[in-house]
Amino acid sequence: MTTLSLSDPLFVTYVVAATLVILKAVSMSWLTVVRMLKEKGGFRSPEDIRKTPFNPDPSPQQLEPNDRVERIRRIQQNDLESLPYFLVAALIFVLTGPPLLLAQILLYGYVVSRLVHFVAYLSAQTHDMRAMLWTPGSLILIFITLWSLAATVL
Amino acid sequence: MTTLSLSDPLFVTYVVAATLVILKAVSMSWLTVVRMLKEKGGFRSPEDIRKTPFNPDPSPQQLEPNDRVERIRRIQQNDLESLPYFLVAALIFVLTGPPLLLAQILLYGYVVSRLVHFVAYLSAQTHDMRAMLWTPGSLILIFITLWSLAATVL
Amino acid sequence: MTTLSLSDPLFVTYVVAATLVILKAVSMSWLTVVRMLKEKGGFRSPEDIRKTPFNPDPSPQQLEPNDRVERIRRIQQNDLESLPYFLVAALIFVLTGPPLLLAQILLYGYVVSRLVHFVAYLSAQTHDMRAMLWTPGSLILIFITLWSLAATVL
């Protein structure tokens, strides 16, 4: 039985992968902030065009979608459709006691696939390229989930 | 005390419900892919109308919202507003050591309610019907969360 | 080693913070329901303007974005970009065995910061104010994640 202890290498693998995934996710919020500040736009609430110290020269155009801000929001949404599920699926997966090497390959592989997908999305690579880089992460998520279900019911 | 071991029936209940929920969630991503391929549209990034092997005949219309793709995106968003919270709430719930039968009814009931809600949303049933099918899942989520809070502070 | 038992004060801290966060998140769904009912609008699916007992007098305007409903949707989206990650990060954090007082300050601090942010967003305070109230929660999330990663790899 896997223990939730930092002396259990399966749990360590999970914690490293999960914390990297969470840091990646949180970075998207800050990247949105940075881009909104630089673009002085891409806001979404009517009150965001009130005059304030951070927005001394407001205009209605600031509420229109801004390409550079919307790109980060799409990346963040893409994260949301996968990362929260991975964080739980990976925890269950390590609790089923898989071989350590397999867990390391799959969990770290997921982290790497998401980081490479992020770079491709940020730099506006083709849809084909983005799809190709998104697929391994999704397949890893499906695999660890099916593994956990099989380990439990079989 | 509930143990996170596959020999503990409460944890088994959680793993079965959680993995089914995750598989359901991930299926929405692939259903979006299938519909985008079939409709040859419903894309969202400007670079998605570049000419590529998968998109040999691009046009600006491909970036307009596509009804069949948007439906899956709405379902996926509805999932996001509930499933990640359920996955954590249900884990905490089984750790409070509830009666096994109660846990099975609530956790499997949630899974079933989400699957039926999905079918109703996909087949464009009325808003009333969809709301009626969404409600049990939401109430189960609230119940297991309140139960866990009560078990902890009382 | 922290145990996932209700007799372990670190786990109790986690459960209290996590259940409050989940209840907050689920409330947004119900607040959306309440506002859609009051506004008789802010719907999103074409089938939502069919005549039904709950919508006896449908009109195409009901599918247009409604300011009061969209505000709750933006708050809910803001939750989604943080809460699911916090729920996992905080669990990992307590499992690394931090000082109890530190865990209480950070986890309850996160809950309070999200509730205050919600009030500010709901009442349409300035973007500056909202940003200022959002920041502590995000920094706590980053801090507990980096702490957990450091505790594991160092």
CSV table of C-alpha atoms in Angstrom, one decimal:
chain,number,residue,atom,x,y,z
A,1,MET,CA,0.0,0.0,0.0
A,2,THR,CA,1.3,3.4,-1.0
A,3,THR,CA,1.6,5.8,2.0
A,4,LEU,CA,1.1,9.6,1.7
A,5,SER,CA,4.5,10.1,3.2
A,6,LEU,CA,7.5,12.0,1.7
A,7,SER,CA,9.5,8.8,2.3
A,8,ASP,CA,7.4,6.9,-0.2
A,9,PRO,CA,8.9,7.4,-3.7
A,10,LEU,CA,5.5,7.0,-5.4
A,11,PHE,CA,4.1,9.8,-3.3
A,12,VAL,CA,7.2,11.9,-4.0
A,13,THR,CA,6.6,11.4,-7.7
A,14,TYR,CA,3.0,12.6,-7.3
A,15,VAL,CA,3.9,15.6,-5.3
A,16,VAL,CA,6.6,16.8,-7.7
A,17,ALA,CA,4.3,16.4,-10.7
A,18,ALA,CA,1.3,17.9,-9.0
A,19,THR,CA,3.1,21.0,-7.6
A,20,LEU,CA,4.7,21.7,-11.0
A,21,VAL,CA,1.3,21.4,-12.7
A,22,ILE,CA,-0.3,23.8,-10.1
A,23,LEU,CA,2.6,26.3,-10.5
A,24,LYS,CA,2.0,26.1,-14.3
A,25,ALA,CA,-1.7,26.8,-13.8
A,26,VAL,CA,-1.2,29.7,-11.4
A,27,SER,CA,1.3,31.3,-13.8
A,28,MET,CA,-1.4,31.7,-16.3
A,29,SER,CA,-3.4,34.0,-14.0
A,30,TRP,CA,-0.3,36.1,-13.5
A,31,LEU,CA,0.5,36.1,-17.2
A,32,THR,CA,-3.0,37.4,-17.8
A,33,VAL,CA,-2.4,40.2,-15.3
A,34,VAL,CA,0.9,41.1,-17.0
A,35,ARG,CA,-0.6,41.2,-20.4
A,36,MET,CA,-3.6,43.2,-19.3
A,37,LEU,CA,-1.2,45.7,-17.7
A,38,LYS,CA,0.9,45.9,-20.9
A,39,GLU,CA,-2.0,46.1,-23.2
A,40,LYS,CA,-3.9,48.4,-20.9
A,41,GLY,CA,-7.0,46.4,-22.0
A,42,GLY,CA,-8.6,43.0,-22.4
A,43,PHE,CA,-10.8,43.8,-19.3
A,44,ARG,CA,-14.2,42.1,-18.8
A,45,SER,CA,-16.2,43.9,-16.2
A,46,PRO,CA,-18.0,47.3,-16.8
A,47,GLU,CA,-16.4,48.7,-13.6
A,48,ASP,CA,-12.9,48.1,-15.1
A,49,ILE,CA,-13.1,51.3,-17.1
A,50,ARG,CA,-13.5,53.5,-14.0
A,51,LYS,CA,-10.7,55.9,-13.5
A,52,THR,CA,-8.3,54.6,-10.8
A,53,PRO,CA,-4.5,54.8,-10.0
A,54,PHE,CA,-3.8,51.7,-12.1
A,55,ASN,CA,-6.1,52.9,-14.9
A,56,PRO,CA,-5.7,56.7,-15.1
A,57,ASP,CA,-6.9,57.1,-18.7
A,58,PRO,CA,-9.8,54.7,-19.1
A,59,SER,CA,-11.7,54.1,-22.4
A,60,PRO,CA,-14.5,51.8,-23.6
A,61,GLN,CA,-12.1,50.0,-25.9
A,62,GLN,CA,-10.4,48.5,-22.8
A,63,LEU,CA,-13.4,46.2,-22.6
A,64,GLU,CA,-13.1,44.8,-26.1
A,65,PRO,CA,-11.4,41.4,-26.4
A,66,ASN,CA,-7.6,41.8,-26.8
A,67,ASP,CA,-5.8,39.2,-28.9
A,68,ARG,CA,-2.8,38.9,-26.6
A,69,VAL,CA,-4.9,38.6,-23.5
A,70,GLU,CA,-7.5,36.2,-25.0
A,71,ARG,CA,-4.6,33.9,-26.0
A,72,ILE,CA,-3.6,33.4,-22.4
A,73,ARG,CA,-7.3,33.0,-21.4
A,74,ARG,CA,-7.7,30.2,-24.0
A,75,ILE,CA,-4.5,28.5,-22.7
A,76,GLN,CA,-5.9,28.8,-19.2
A,77,GLN,CA,-9.2,27.3,-20.2
A,78,ASN,CA,-7.4,24.4,-22.0
A,79,ASP,CA,-5.5,23.8,-18.7
A,80,LEU,CA,-8.8,23.8,-16.8
A,81,GLU,CA,-10.2,21.1,-19.0
A,82,SER,CA,-7.3,18.8,-18.0
A,83,LEU,CA,-5.2,19.8,-15.0
A,84,PRO,CA,-7.7,19.5,-12.2
A,85,TYR,CA,-8.7,16.0,-13.4
A,86,PHE,CA,-5.0,15.0,-13.7
A,87,LEU,CA,-4.3,16.2,-10.1
A,88,VAL,CA,-6.9,13.8,-8.7
A,89,ALA,CA,-6.4,10.9,-11.2
A,90,ALA,CA,-2.6,10.9,-10.5
A,91,LEU,CA,-3.2,10.8,-6.8
A,92,ILE,CA,-5.5,7.8,-7.1
A,93,PHE,CA,-3.1,6.2,-9.6
A,94,VAL,CA,-0.1,6.3,-7.2
A,95,LEU,CA,-2.4,4.9,-4.4
A,96,THR,CA,-3.0,1.8,-6.5
A,97,GLY,CA,0.7,1.0,-6.2
A,98,PRO,CA,1.9,1.0,-9.8
A,99,PRO,CA,5.6,0.3,-10.7
A,100,LEU,CA,7.6,3.4,-9.7
A,101,LEU,CA,9.3,3.8,-13.1
A,102,LEU,CA,5.9,3.6,-14.9
A,103,ALA,CA,4.5,6.3,-12.5
A,104,GLN,CA,7.6,8.5,-13.1
A,105,ILE,CA,7.3,8.2,-16.9
A,106,LEU,CA,3.6,8.9,-17.0
A,107,LEU,CA,3.4,11.7,-14.4
A,108,TYR,CA,6.5,13.6,-15.5
A,109,GLY,CA,5.6,12.9,-19.1
A,110,TYR,CA,2.2,14.6,-18.5
A,111,VAL,CA,4.0,17.6,-17.0
A,112,VAL,CA,6.4,17.9,-19.9
A,113,SER,CA,3.6,17.4,-22.5
A,114,ARG,CA,1.6,20.3,-20.9
A,115,LEU,CA,4.7,22.6,-20.8
A,116,VAL,CA,5.5,21.9,-24.5
A,117,HIS,CA,1.8,22.4,-25.4
A,118,PHE,CA,1.9,25.7,-23.6
A,119,VAL,CA,5.0,26.9,-25.6
A,120,ALA,CA,3.3,25.9,-28.9
A,121,TYR,CA,0.0,27.7,-28.0
A,122,LEU,CA,1.8,30.8,-26.7
A,123,SER,CA,3.8,31.1,-29.9
A,124,ALA,CA,0.8,30.4,-32.1
A,125,GLN,CA,2.0,27.2,-33.8
A,126,THR,CA,-0.4,25.5,-36.2
A,127,HIS,CA,-3.6,23.8,-34.9
A,128,ASP,CA,-2.1,20.5,-36.1
A,129,MET,CA,1.1,21.0,-34.0
A,130,ARG,CA,-1.0,22.0,-31.0
A,131,ALA,CA,-3.2,19.0,-31.3
A,132,MET,CA,-0.2,16.7,-31.6
A,133,LEU,CA,1.3,18.1,-28.4
A,134,TRP,CA,-2.1,18.0,-26.5
A,135,THR,CA,-2.7,14.4,-27.3
A,136,PRO,CA,0.0,12.6,-25.2
A,137,GLY,CA,-1.2,14.5,-22.1
A,138,SER,CA,-4.8,13.5,-22.7
A,139,LEU,CA,-3.8,9.9,-23.4
A,140,ILE,CA,-1.7,9.7,-20.2
A,141,LEU,CA,-4.7,11.0,-18.2
A,142,ILE,CA,-7.0,8.4,-19.7
A,143,PHE,CA,-4.4,5.6,-19.1
A,144,ILE,CA,-3.8,6.4,-15.5
A,145,THR,CA,-7.6,6.6,-14.9
A,146,LEU,CA,-8.4,3.3,-16.6
A,147,TRP,CA,-5.5,1.7,-14.7
A,148,SER,CA,-6.9,2.9,-11.4
A,149,LEU,CA,-10.4,1.7,-12.3
A,150,ALA,CA,-9.0,-1.7,-13.4
A,151,ALA,CA,-6.8,-2.1,-10.3
A,152,THR,CA,-9.9,-1.4,-8.2
A,153,VAL,CA,-12.6,-3.5,-9.8
A,154,LEU,CA,-10.7,-6.4,-11.2
B,1,MET,CA,-10.5,5.6,10.2
B,2,THR,CA,-10.8,5.0,6.4
B,3,THR,CA,-7.6,4.0,4.8
B,4,LEU,CA,-6.6,4.9,1.2
B,5,SER,CA,-6.3,1.2,0.4
B,6,LEU,CA,-8.0,-0.8,-2.3
B,7,SER,CA,-9.0,-3.2,0.5
B,8,ASP,CA,-11.2,-0.5,2.1
B,9,PRO,CA,-14.7,-0.6,0.6
B,10,LEU,CA,-15.2,3.1,1.2
B,11,PHE,CA,-12.1,4.0,-0.7
B,12,VAL,CA,-13.1,1.6,-3.5
B,13,THR,CA,-16.4,3.4,-3.8
B,14,TYR,CA,-14.5,6.7,-4.1
B,15,VAL,CA,-12.1,5.4,-6.7
B,16,VAL,CA,-14.9,3.9,-8.9
B,17,ALA,CA,-17.0,7.1,-8.8
B,18,ALA,CA,-14.0,9.4,-9.2
B,19,THR,CA,-12.5,7.5,-12.2
B,20,LEU,CA,-15.9,7.4,-13.9
B,21,VAL,CA,-16.3,11.1,-13.4
B,22,ILE,CA,-12.8,11.8,-14.8
B,23,LEU,CA,-13.4,9.6,-17.8
B,24,LYS,CA,-16.6,11.4,-18.5
B,25,ALA,CA,-14.8,14.8,-18.2
B,26,VAL,CA,-12.0,13.8,-20.6
B,27,SER,CA,-14.5,12.4,-23.1
B,28,MET,CA,-15.8,15.9,-23.5
B,29,SER,CA,-12.4,17.1,-24.8
B,30,TRP,CA,-12.4,14.3,-27.4
B,31,LEU,CA,-16.0,14.9,-28.4
B,32,THR,CA,-15.0,18.5,-29.0
B,33,VAL,CA,-12.2,17.2,-31.2
B,34,VAL,CA,-14.5,14.9,-33.1
B,35,ARG,CA,-17.1,17.6,-33.7
B,36,MET,CA,-14.5,20.2,-34.8
B,37,LEU,CA,-13.2,17.6,-37.3
B,38,LYS,CA,-16.7,16.7,-38.6
B,39,GLU,CA,-17.8,20.3,-38.8
B,40,LYS,CA,-14.4,21.5,-40.1
B,41,GLY,CA,-15.0,24.5,-37.8
B,42,GLY,CA,-15.7,25.9,-34.4
B,43,PHE,CA,-12.1,26.8,-34.0
B,44,ARG,CA,-11.0,29.6,-31.7
B,45,SER,CA,-7.4,30.7,-32.4
B,46,PRO,CA,-6.5,32.9,-35.4
B,47,GLU,CA,-3.7,30.5,-36.4
B,48,ASP,CA,-6.3,27.7,-36.8
B,49,ILE,CA,-7.2,28.9,-40.3
B,50,ARG,CA,-3.7,28.4,-41.6
B,51,LYS,CA,-3.4,25.7,-44.3
B,52,THR,CA,-2.2,22.4,-42.8
B,53,PRO,CA,-2.5,18.7,-43.6
B,54,PHE,CA,-5.6,18.5,-41.3
B,55,ASN,CA,-7.1,21.8,-42.6
B,56,PRO,CA,-6.2,21.8,-46.3
B,57,ASP,CA,-9.0,24.2,-47.3
B,58,PRO,CA,-9.2,26.9,-44.6
B,59,SER,CA,-11.6,29.8,-44.5
B,60,PRO,CA,-12.4,32.6,-42.0
B,61,GLN,CA,-15.8,31.0,-41.3
B,62,GLN,CA,-14.0,28.3,-39.4
B,63,LEU,CA,-13.4,30.7,-36.5
B,64,GLU,CA,-17.1,31.5,-36.1
B,65,PRO,CA,-19.0,29.8,-33.3
B,66,ASN,CA,-20.4,26.4,-34.5
B,67,ASP,CA,-23.6,25.3,-32.8
B,68,ARG,CA,-22.6,21.6,-32.6
B,69,VAL,CA,-19.1,22.4,-31.2
B,70,GLU,CA,-20.4,25.1,-28.8
B,71,ARG,CA,-22.9,22.7,-27.3
B,72,ILE,CA,-20.1,20.4,-26.2
B,73,ARG,CA,-18.1,23.4,-24.8
B,74,ARG,CA,-21.1,24.4,-22.7
B,75,ILE,CA,-21.4,20.8,-21.4
B,76,GLN,CA,-17.7,20.8,-20.6
B,77,GLN,CA,-18.0,24.1,-18.8
B,78,ASN,CA,-21.0,22.8,-16.8
B,79,ASP,CA,-18.8,19.8,-15.8
B,80,LEU,CA,-16.0,22.2,-14.7
B,81,GLU,CA,-18.4,24.0,-12.4
B,82,SER,CA,-19.1,20.7,-10.5
B,83,LEU,CA,-16.8,17.8,-11.2
B,84,PRO,CA,-13.4,19.1,-9.8
B,85,TYR,CA,-15.2,20.1,-6.6
B,86,PHE,CA,-17.0,16.7,-6.3
B,87,LEU,CA,-13.7,14.8,-6.8
B,88,VAL,CA,-12.2,16.5,-3.7
B,89,ALA,CA,-15.5,16.6,-1.7
B,90,ALA,CA,-16.1,12.9,-2.2
B,91,LEU,CA,-12.5,12.0,-1.1
B,92,ILE,CA,-12.9,14.0,2.1
B,93,PHE,CA,-16.4,12.5,2.6
B,94,VAL,CA,-15.2,8.9,2.5
B,95,LEU,CA,-12.3,9.9,4.9
B,96,THR,CA,-14.9,10.9,7.5
B,97,GLY,CA,-16.0,7.3,7.6
B,98,PRO,CA,-19.7,7.5,6.6
B,99,PRO,CA,-21.9,4.3,6.3
B,100,LEU,CA,-20.8,2.4,3.2
B,101,LEU,CA,-24.3,2.1,1.8
B,102,LEU,CA,-24.8,5.9,2.1
B,103,ALA,CA,-21.5,6.5,0.4
B,104,GLN,CA,-22.4,4.2,-2.4
B,105,ILE,CA,-25.8,5.7,-3.0
B,106,LEU,CA,-24.5,9.3,-2.9
B,107,LEU,CA,-21.3,8.8,-5.0
B,108,TYR,CA,-22.8,6.5,-7.6
B,109,GLY,CA,-25.9,8.6,-7.6
B,110,TYR,CA,-23.8,11.7,-8.5
B,111,VAL,CA,-22.2,9.8,-11.4
B,112,VAL,CA,-25.5,8.7,-12.7
B,113,SER,CA,-27.1,12.1,-12.4
B,114,ARG,CA,-24.2,13.7,-14.4
B,115,LEU,CA,-24.4,11.0,-17.1
B,116,VAL,CA,-28.2,11.5,-17.5
B,117,HIS,CA,-27.7,15.3,-17.4
B,118,PHE,CA,-25.2,14.9,-20.2
B,119,VAL,CA,-27.6,12.9,-22.4
B,120,ALA,CA,-30.3,15.6,-21.8
B,121,TYR,CA,-27.9,18.4,-22.7
B,122,LEU,CA,-26.5,16.7,-25.7
B,123,SER,CA,-30.0,15.9,-27.1
B,124,ALA,CA,-31.2,19.5,-26.4
B,125,GLN,CA,-34.0,18.7,-24.0
B,126,THR,CA,-35.8,21.7,-22.5
B,127,HIS,CA,-34.1,23.9,-19.9
B,128,ASP,CA,-36.6,22.7,-17.3
B,129,MET,CA,-35.6,19.0,-17.9
B,130,ARG,CA,-31.9,19.9,-17.8
B,131,ALA,CA,-32.3,21.9,-14.6
B,132,MET,CA,-34.2,19.0,-13.0
B,133,LEU,CA,-31.4,16.5,-13.9
B,134,TRP,CA,-28.7,18.9,-12.8
B,135,THR,CA,-30.2,19.5,-9.3
B,136,PRO,CA,-29.6,16.0,-7.7
B,137,GLY,CA,-25.9,16.1,-8.5
B,138,SER,CA,-25.6,19.6,-7.0
B,139,LEU,CA,-27.5,18.6,-3.9
B,140,ILE,CA,-25.4,15.5,-3.4
B,141,LEU,CA,-22.2,17.7,-3.7
B,142,ILE,CA,-23.6,20.1,-1.1
B,143,PHE,CA,-24.7,17.2,1.2
B,144,ILE,CA,-21.4,15.4,1.3
B,145,THR,CA,-19.6,18.7,1.8
B,146,LEU,CA,-21.8,19.7,4.7
B,147,TRP,CA,-21.6,16.2,6.2
B,148,SER,CA,-17.7,16.4,6.1
B,149,LEU,CA,-17.7,19.8,7.7
B,150,ALA,CA,-20.1,18.7,10.4
B,151,ALA,CA,-18.1,15.5,11.1
B,152,THR,CA,-15.0,17.6,11.5
B,153,VAL,CA,-16.2,20.5,13.7
B,154,LEU,CA,-19.0,18.9,15.7
C,1,MET,CA,3.6,12.1,9.2
C,2,THR,CA,0.3,13.8,8.9
C,3,THR,CA,-2.6,11.3,8.9
C,4,LEU,CA,-5.8,11.7,7.0
C,5,SER,CA,-7.7,11.3,10.3
C,6,LEU,CA,-10.2,13.7,11.9
C,7,SER,CA,-8.0,13.5,15.1
C,8,ASP,CA,-5.1,15.1,13.3
C,9,PRO,CA,-5.4,18.9,13.6
C,10,LEU,CA,-3.6,19.5,10.3
C,11,PHE,CA,-6.1,17.4,8.5
C,12,VAL,CA,-8.9,19.1,10.4
C,13,THR,CA,-7.6,22.5,9.2
C,14,TYR,CA,-7.6,21.2,5.6
C,15,VAL,CA,-11.1,19.8,5.8
C,16,VAL,CA,-12.6,23.0,7.2
C,17,ALA,CA,-10.9,25.2,4.6
C,18,ALA,CA,-11.6,22.8,1.7
C,19,THR,CA,-15.3,22.3,2.6
C,20,LEU,CA,-15.8,26.1,2.9
C,21,VAL,CA,-14.1,26.6,-0.4
C,22,ILE,CA,-16.3,24.0,-2.1
C,23,LEU,CA,-19.5,25.4,-0.5
C,24,LYS,CA,-18.5,28.8,-1.8
C,25,ALA,CA,-17.9,27.4,-5.3
C,26,VAL,CA,-21.2,25.5,-5.4
C,27,SER,CA,-23.1,28.6,-4.2
C,28,MET,CA,-22.0,30.4,-7.5
C,29,SER,CA,-24.0,27.8,-9.5
C,30,TRP,CA,-27.1,28.4,-7.4
C,31,LEU,CA,-26.6,32.2,-7.5
C,32,THR,CA,-26.5,31.9,-11.3
C,33,VAL,CA,-29.8,29.9,-11.2
C,34,VAL,CA,-31.4,32.6,-8.9
C,35,ARG,CA,-30.3,35.4,-11.1
C,36,MET,CA,-31.5,33.7,-14.3
C,37,LEU,CA,-34.9,33.1,-12.7
C,38,LYS,CA,-35.2,36.7,-11.5
C,39,GLU,CA,-33.9,38.2,-14.8
C,40,LYS,CA,-35.9,35.6,-16.9
C,41,GLY,CA,-32.8,35.7,-19.1
C,42,GLY,CA,-29.1,35.2,-19.5
C,43,PHE,CA,-29.6,31.7,-21.0
C,44,ARG,CA,-27.1,30.2,-23.3
C,45,SER,CA,-28.6,27.2,-25.2
C,46,PRO,CA,-31.0,27.6,-28.2
C,47,GLU,CA,-33.5,25.2,-26.6
C,48,ASP,CA,-33.8,27.5,-23.5
C,49,ILE,CA,-36.3,29.7,-25.3
C,50,ARG,CA,-38.8,26.9,-25.8
C,51,LYS,CA,-42.1,27.4,-24.0
C,52,THR,CA,-42.1,25.4,-20.7
C,53,PRO,CA,-43.7,25.7,-17.2
C,54,PHE,CA,-40.6,27.6,-16.0
C,55,ASN,CA,-40.5,29.8,-19.1
C,56,PRO,CA,-44.1,30.4,-20.1
C,57,ASP,CA,-43.4,33.5,-22.1
C,58,PRO,CA,-40.1,32.9,-24.0
C,59,SER,CA,-38.4,35.4,-26.3
C,60,PRO,CA,-35.1,35.5,-28.3
C,61,GLN,CA,-33.8,38.3,-25.9
C,62,GLN,CA,-33.5,35.7,-23.2
C,63,LEU,CA,-30.4,34.3,-25.0
C,64,GLU,CA,-28.6,37.6,-25.0
C,65,PRO,CA,-25.9,38.1,-22.3
C,66,ASN,CA,-27.5,39.6,-19.1
C,67,ASP,CA,-25.2,41.8,-17.0
C,68,ARG,CA,-26.4,40.5,-13.7
C,69,VAL,CA,-26.0,36.8,-14.8
C,70,GLU,CA,-22.7,37.4,-16.5
C,71,ARG,CA,-21.2,38.9,-13.4
C,72,ILE,CA,-21.8,35.7,-11.5
C,73,ARG,CA,-20.4,33.7,-14.4
C,74,ARG,CA,-17.2,35.8,-14.3
C,75,ILE,CA,-16.9,35.3,-10.5
C,76,GLN,CA,-17.4,31.5,-11.1
C,77,GLN,CA,-14.7,31.5,-13.8
C,78,ASN,CA,-12.4,33.4,-11.4
C,79,ASP,CA,-13.1,30.7,-8.8
C,80,LEU,CA,-12.3,27.9,-11.4
C,81,GLU,CA,-8.9,29.4,-12.1
C,82,SER,CA,-7.9,29.1,-8.4
C,83,LEU,CA,-10.1,26.9,-6.2
C,84,PRO,CA,-9.5,23.4,-7.7
C,85,TYR,CA,-5.8,24.0,-7.6
C,86,PHE,CA,-6.0,25.2,-4.0
C,87,LEU,CA,-8.0,22.1,-3.0
C,88,VAL,CA,-5.1,19.8,-4.1
C,89,ALA,CA,-2.2,22.1,-3.2
C,90,ALA,CA,-3.6,22.5,0.4
C,91,LEU,CA,-4.0,18.7,0.8
C,92,ILE,CA,-0.4,18.1,-0.3
C,93,PHE,CA,0.7,21.0,1.9
C,94,VAL,CA,-0.8,19.5,5.1
C,95,LEU,CA,0.7,16.1,4.2
C,96,THR,CA,4.2,17.7,4.3
C,97,GLY,CA,3.6,18.3,8.0
C,98,PRO,CA,4.0,22.1,8.3
C,99,PRO,CA,3.6,23.9,11.7
C,100,LEU,CA,-0.1,23.9,12.6
C,101,LEU,CA,-0.4,27.6,13.2
C,102,LEU,CA,1.2,28.3,9.8
C,103,ALA,CA,-1.3,26.0,8.1
C,104,GLN,CA,-4.2,27.6,9.9
C,105,ILE,CA,-3.1,31.1,8.9
C,106,LEU,CA,-2.5,30.2,5.3
C,107,LEU,CA,-5.5,28.0,4.6
C,108,TYR,CA,-8.1,30.1,6.5
C,109,GLY,CA,-6.4,33.2,5.1
C,110,TYR,CA,-7.1,31.8,1.6
C,111,VAL,CA,-10.7,31.2,2.4
C,112,VAL,CA,-11.2,34.7,3.8
C,113,SER,CA,-9.4,36.3,0.9
C,114,ARG,CA,-11.7,34.5,-1.6
C,115,LEU,CA,-14.8,35.5,0.3
C,116,VAL,CA,-13.8,39.2,0.5
C,117,HIS,CA,-12.8,39.1,-3.2
C,118,PHE,CA,-16.3,37.7,-3.9
C,119,VAL,CA,-18.0,40.5,-2.1
C,120,ALA,CA,-15.9,43.1,-3.9
C,121,TYR,CA,-16.6,41.5,-7.3
C,122,LEU,CA,-20.4,41.1,-6.6
C,123,SER,CA,-20.7,44.8,-5.6
C,124,ALA,CA,-18.7,46.0,-8.6
C,125,GLN,CA,-15.8,47.6,-6.7
C,126,THR,CA,-12.9,49.0,-8.9
C,127,HIS,CA,-10.6,46.7,-10.8
C,128,ASP,CA,-7.7,48.0,-8.5
C,129,MET,CA,-9.6,46.9,-5.3
C,130,ARG,CA,-10.5,43.5,-6.9
C,131,ALA,CA,-6.9,42.9,-7.9
C,132,MET,CA,-5.7,43.9,-4.4
C,133,LEU,CA,-8.1,41.3,-2.8
C,134,TRP,CA,-7.3,38.6,-5.4
C,135,THR,CA,-3.5,38.8,-4.8
C,136,PRO,CA,-3.2,37.4,-1.3
C,137,GLY,CA,-5.1,34.2,-2.2
C,138,SER,CA,-3.0,33.7,-5.3
C,139,LEU,CA,0.2,34.3,-3.3
C,140,ILE,CA,-0.9,31.8,-0.6
C,141,LEU,CA,-1.5,29.2,-3.3
C,142,ILE,CA,1.9,29.8,-4.8
C,143,PHE,CA,3.5,29.7,-1.3
C,144,ILE,CA,2.0,26.4,-0.2
C,145,THR,CA,2.8,24.8,-3.6
C,146,LEU,CA,6.5,25.9,-3.5
C,147,TRP,CA,6.7,24.8,0.2
C,148,SER,CA,5.4,21.3,-0.7
C,149,LEU,CA,7.8,21.0,-3.6
C,150,ALA,CA,10.7,22.2,-1.5
C,151,ALA,CA,9.8,19.8,1.4
C,152,THR,CA,9.8,16.9,-1.1
C,153,VAL,CA,12.9,17.5,-3.2
C,154,LEU,CA,15.2,19.2,-0.7
